[in-house]
mmCIF file of C-alpha atoms in Angstrom:
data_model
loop_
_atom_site.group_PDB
_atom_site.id
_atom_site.type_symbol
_atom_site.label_atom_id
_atom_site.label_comp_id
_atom_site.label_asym_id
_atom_site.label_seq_id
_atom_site.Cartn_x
_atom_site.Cartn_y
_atom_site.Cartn_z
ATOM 1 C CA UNK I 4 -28.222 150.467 -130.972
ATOM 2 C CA UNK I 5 -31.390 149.283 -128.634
ATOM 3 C CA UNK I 6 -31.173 149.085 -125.174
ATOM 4 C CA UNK I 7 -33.582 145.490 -124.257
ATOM 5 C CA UNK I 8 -36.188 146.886 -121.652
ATOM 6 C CA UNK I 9 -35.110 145.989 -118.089
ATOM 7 C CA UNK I 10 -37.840 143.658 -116.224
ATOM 8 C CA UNK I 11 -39.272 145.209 -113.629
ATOM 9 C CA UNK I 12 -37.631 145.005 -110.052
ATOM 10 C CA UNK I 13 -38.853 142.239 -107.576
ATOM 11 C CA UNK I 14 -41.497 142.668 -105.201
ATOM 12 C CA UNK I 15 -40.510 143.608 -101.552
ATOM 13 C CA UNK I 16 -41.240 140.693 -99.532
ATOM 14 C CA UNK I 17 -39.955 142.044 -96.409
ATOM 15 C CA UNK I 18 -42.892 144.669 -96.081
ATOM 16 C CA UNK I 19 -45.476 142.035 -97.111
ATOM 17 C CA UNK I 20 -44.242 139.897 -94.603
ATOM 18 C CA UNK I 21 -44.045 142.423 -91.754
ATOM 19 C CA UNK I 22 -47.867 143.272 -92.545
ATOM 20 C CA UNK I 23 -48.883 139.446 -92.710
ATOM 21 C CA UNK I 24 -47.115 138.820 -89.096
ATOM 22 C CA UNK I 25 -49.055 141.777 -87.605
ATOM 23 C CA UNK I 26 -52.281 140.853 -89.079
ATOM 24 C CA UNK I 27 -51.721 137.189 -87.215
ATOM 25 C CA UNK I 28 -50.564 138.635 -84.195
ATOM 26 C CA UNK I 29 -54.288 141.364 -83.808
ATOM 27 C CA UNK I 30 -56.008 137.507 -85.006
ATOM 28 C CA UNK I 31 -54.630 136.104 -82.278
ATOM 29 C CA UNK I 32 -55.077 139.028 -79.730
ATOM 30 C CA UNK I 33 -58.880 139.296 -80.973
ATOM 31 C CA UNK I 34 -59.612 135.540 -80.865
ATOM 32 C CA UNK I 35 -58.126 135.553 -77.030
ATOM 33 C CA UNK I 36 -59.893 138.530 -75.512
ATOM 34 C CA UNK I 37 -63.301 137.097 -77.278
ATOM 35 C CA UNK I 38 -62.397 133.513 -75.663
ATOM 36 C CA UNK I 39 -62.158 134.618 -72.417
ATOM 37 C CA UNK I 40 -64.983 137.123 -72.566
ATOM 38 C CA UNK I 41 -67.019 134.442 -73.450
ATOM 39 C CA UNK I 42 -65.556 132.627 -70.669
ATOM 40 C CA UNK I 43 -66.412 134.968 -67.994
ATOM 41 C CA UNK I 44 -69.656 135.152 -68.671
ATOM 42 C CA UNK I 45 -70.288 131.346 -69.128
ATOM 43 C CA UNK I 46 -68.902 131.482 -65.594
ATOM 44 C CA UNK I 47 -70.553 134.292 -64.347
ATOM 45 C CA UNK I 48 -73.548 132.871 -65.555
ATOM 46 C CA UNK I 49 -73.320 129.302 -64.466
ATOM 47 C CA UNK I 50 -72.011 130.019 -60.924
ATOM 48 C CA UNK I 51 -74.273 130.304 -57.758
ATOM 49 C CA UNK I 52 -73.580 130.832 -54.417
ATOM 50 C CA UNK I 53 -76.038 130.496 -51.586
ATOM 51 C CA UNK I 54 -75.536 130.709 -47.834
ATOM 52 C CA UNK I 55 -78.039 129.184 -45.518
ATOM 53 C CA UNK I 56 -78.510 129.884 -41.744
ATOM 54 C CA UNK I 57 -81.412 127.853 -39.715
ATOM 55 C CA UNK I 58 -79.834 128.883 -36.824
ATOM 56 C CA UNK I 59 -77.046 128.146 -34.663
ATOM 57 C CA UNK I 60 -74.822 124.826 -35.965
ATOM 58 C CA UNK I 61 -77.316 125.099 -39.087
ATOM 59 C CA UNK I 62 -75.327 126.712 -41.321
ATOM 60 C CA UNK I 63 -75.320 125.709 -45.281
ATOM 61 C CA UNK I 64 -72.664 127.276 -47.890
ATOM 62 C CA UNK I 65 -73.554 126.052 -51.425
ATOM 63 C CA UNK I 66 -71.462 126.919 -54.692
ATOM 64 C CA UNK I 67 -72.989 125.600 -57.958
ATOM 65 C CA UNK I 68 -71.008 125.678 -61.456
ATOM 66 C CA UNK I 69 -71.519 124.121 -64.693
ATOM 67 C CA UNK I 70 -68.674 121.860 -63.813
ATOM 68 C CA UNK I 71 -69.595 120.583 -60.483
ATOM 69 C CA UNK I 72 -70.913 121.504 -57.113
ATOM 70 C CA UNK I 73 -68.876 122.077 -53.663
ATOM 71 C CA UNK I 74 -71.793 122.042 -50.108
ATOM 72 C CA UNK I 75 -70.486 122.658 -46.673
ATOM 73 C CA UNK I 76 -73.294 122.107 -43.860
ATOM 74 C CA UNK I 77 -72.671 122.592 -40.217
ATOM 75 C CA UNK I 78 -75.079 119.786 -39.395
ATOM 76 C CA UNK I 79 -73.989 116.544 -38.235
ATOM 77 C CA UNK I 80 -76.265 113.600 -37.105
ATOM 78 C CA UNK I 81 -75.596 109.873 -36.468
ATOM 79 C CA UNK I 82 -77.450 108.614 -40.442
ATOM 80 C CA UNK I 83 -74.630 111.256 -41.931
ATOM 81 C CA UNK I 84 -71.707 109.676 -40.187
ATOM 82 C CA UNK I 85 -73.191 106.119 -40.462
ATOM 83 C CA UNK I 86 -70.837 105.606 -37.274
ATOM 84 C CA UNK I 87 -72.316 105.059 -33.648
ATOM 85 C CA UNK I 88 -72.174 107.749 -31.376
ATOM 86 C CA UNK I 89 -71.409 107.502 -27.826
ATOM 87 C CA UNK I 90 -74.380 107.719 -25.251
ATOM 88 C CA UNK I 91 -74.101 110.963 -23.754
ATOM 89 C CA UNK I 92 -71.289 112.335 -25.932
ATOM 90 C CA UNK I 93 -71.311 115.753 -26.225
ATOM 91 C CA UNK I 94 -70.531 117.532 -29.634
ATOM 92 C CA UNK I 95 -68.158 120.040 -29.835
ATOM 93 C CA UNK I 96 -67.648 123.296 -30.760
ATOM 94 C CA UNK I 97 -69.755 124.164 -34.247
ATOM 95 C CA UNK I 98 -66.298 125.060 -36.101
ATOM 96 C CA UNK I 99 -65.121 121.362 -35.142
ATOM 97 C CA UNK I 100 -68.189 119.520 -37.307
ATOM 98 C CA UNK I 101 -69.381 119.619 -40.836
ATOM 99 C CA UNK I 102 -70.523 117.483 -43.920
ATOM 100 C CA UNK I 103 -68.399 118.313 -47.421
ATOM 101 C CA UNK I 104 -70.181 117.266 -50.748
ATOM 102 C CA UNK I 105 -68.364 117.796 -53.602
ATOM 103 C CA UNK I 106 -69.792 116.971 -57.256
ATOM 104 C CA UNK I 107 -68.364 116.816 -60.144
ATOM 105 C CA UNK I 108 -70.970 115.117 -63.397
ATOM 106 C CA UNK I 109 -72.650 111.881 -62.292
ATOM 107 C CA UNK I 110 -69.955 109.780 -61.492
ATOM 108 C CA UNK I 111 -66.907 111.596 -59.664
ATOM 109 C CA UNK I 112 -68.670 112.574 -55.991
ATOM 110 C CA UNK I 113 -66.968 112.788 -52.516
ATOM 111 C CA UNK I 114 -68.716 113.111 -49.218
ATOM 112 C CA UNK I 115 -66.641 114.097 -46.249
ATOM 113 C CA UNK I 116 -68.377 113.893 -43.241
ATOM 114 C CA UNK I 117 -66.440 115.045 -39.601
ATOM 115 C CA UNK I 118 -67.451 115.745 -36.113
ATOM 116 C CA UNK I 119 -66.014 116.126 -32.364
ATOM 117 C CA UNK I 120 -67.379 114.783 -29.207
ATOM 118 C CA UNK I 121 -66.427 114.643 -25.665
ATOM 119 C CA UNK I 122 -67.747 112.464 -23.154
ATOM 120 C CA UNK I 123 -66.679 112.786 -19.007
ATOM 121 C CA UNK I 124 -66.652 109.062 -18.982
ATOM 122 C CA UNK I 125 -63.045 107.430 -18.982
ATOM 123 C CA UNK I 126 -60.917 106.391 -21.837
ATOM 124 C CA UNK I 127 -61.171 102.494 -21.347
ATOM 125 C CA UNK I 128 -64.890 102.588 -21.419
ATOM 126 C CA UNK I 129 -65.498 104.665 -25.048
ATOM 127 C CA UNK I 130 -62.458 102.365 -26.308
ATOM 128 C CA UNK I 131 -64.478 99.086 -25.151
ATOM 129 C CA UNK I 132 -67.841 100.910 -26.440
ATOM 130 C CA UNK I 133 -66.630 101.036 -30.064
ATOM 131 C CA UNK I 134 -64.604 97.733 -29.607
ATOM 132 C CA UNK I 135 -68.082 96.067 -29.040
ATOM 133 C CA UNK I 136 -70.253 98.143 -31.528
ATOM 134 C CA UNK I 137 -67.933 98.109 -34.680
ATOM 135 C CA UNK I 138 -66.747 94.890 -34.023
ATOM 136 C CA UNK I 139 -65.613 92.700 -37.220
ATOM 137 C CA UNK I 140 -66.056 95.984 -39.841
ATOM 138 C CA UNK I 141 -62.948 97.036 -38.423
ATOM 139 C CA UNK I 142 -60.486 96.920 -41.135
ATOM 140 C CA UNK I 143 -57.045 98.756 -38.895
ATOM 141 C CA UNK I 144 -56.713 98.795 -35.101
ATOM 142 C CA UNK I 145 -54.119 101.523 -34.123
ATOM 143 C CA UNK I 146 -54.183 101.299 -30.669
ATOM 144 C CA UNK I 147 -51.827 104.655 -30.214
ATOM 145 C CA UNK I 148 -50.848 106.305 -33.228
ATOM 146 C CA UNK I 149 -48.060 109.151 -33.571
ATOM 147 C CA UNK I 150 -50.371 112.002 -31.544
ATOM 148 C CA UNK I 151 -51.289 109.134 -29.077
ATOM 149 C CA UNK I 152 -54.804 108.521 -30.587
ATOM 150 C CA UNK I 153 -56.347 104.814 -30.888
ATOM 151 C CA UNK I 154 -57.836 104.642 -34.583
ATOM 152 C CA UNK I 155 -60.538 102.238 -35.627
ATOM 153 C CA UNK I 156 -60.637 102.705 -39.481
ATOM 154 C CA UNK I 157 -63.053 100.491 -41.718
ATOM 155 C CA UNK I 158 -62.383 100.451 -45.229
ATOM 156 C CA UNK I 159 -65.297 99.381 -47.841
ATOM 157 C CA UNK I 160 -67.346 99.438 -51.008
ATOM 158 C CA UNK I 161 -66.179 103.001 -51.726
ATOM 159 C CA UNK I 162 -66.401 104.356 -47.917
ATOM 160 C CA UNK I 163 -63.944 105.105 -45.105
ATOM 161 C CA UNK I 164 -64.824 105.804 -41.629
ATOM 162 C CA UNK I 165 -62.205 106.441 -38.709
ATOM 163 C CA UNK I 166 -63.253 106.872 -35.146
ATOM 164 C CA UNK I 167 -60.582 108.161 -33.272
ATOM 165 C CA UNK I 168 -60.661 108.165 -29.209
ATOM 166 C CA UNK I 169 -58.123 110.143 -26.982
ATOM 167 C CA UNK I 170 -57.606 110.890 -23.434
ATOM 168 C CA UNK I 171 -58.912 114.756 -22.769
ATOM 169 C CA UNK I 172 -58.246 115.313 -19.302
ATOM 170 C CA UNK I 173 -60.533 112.556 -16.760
ATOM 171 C CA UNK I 174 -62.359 111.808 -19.808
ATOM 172 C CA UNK I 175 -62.742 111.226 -23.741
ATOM 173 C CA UNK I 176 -62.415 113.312 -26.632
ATOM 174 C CA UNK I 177 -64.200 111.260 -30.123
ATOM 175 C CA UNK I 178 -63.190 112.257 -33.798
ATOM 176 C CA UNK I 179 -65.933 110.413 -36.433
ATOM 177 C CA UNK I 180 -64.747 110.931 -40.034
ATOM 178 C CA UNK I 181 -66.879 108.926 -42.889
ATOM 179 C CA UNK I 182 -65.907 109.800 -46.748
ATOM 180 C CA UNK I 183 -67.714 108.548 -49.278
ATOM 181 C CA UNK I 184 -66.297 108.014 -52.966
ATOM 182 C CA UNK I 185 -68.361 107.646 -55.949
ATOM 183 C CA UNK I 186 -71.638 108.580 -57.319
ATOM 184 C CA UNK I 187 -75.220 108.217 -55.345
ATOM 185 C CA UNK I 188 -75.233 109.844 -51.454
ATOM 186 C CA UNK I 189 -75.877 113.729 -51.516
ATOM 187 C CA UNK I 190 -76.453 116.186 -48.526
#
């Protein structure tokens, strides 16, 4: 009597697939901690930060990156707000003013421009002042909003500017806010 020779056993495919699964999983590890490595320093690389001071209210904060650009200036003049200013308005405290530019590429920009004034003369005269100079641009007349402000706003071809008067004592305190959407203006 022969015995027929047995085949041989199967493979294990448990152990096989326990090694394949930990194989992926140090892949995947590997690939991530090389990925952000390379990250950092893209970033680390591509970022710059650079403080300016020309003296008091003259202070510049720039932060470059490869994906866009964020300025801060303390500097505010009448050409930046494109707004009038009142004659003999003084401007407030340095924290209270300052032009934002914020890049991103060519076409996605914003320009925030924002500064305080006060003025001893009376409310009725700085309303009738900007009454007179902005005339028909005004797009809104608020003449007391919710914190008792009257708001001049003039909304057009990608710009916004608000003057905003309220009574400060015997005389006037002025808010001038201009953005600016869209590609073009820079600091």
């Amino acid at each position: 009597m022969s015995v027929s020779p047995q085949p041989p056993p199967p493979p294990k495919t448990g152990s096989n697939l326990l090694a394949i699964s930990l194989l992926a999983l140090a892949l995947i590890v590997f690939v991530s901690v090389v990925t952000i490595w390379v990250g950092v320093r893209f970033l680390a690389r591509g970022v710059s930060v650079n403080v300016d001071e020309h003296g008091p209210g003259a202070k510049q904060v720039s932060i470059k990156t490869p994906v866009g650009s964020l300025e801060v200036a303390q500097d505010v003049d009448e050409a930046r707000l494109g707004l009038p200013l009142y004659p003999g308005a003084t401007r407030l405290k340095e924290g209270d003013s300052a032009t934002v530019n914020m890049t991103f590429g060519e076409k996605a920009n914003l320009r925030v421009v924002a500064a305080k004034f006060e003025t001893a003369d009376d409310f009725e005269k700085v309303r009738d002042f900007y009454m007179r100079r902005l005339g028909d641009s005004v797009t809104k007349f608020t003449d007391k909003d919710q914190e008792g402000k009257t708001v001049f706003e003039i909304k057009k071809s990608g710009q916004e500017k608000i003057v905003a008067l309220h009574r400060k004592g015997p005389g006037t305190q002025i808010e001038l806010v201009r953005v600016v959407h869209g590609p073009g203006e820079s600091n």
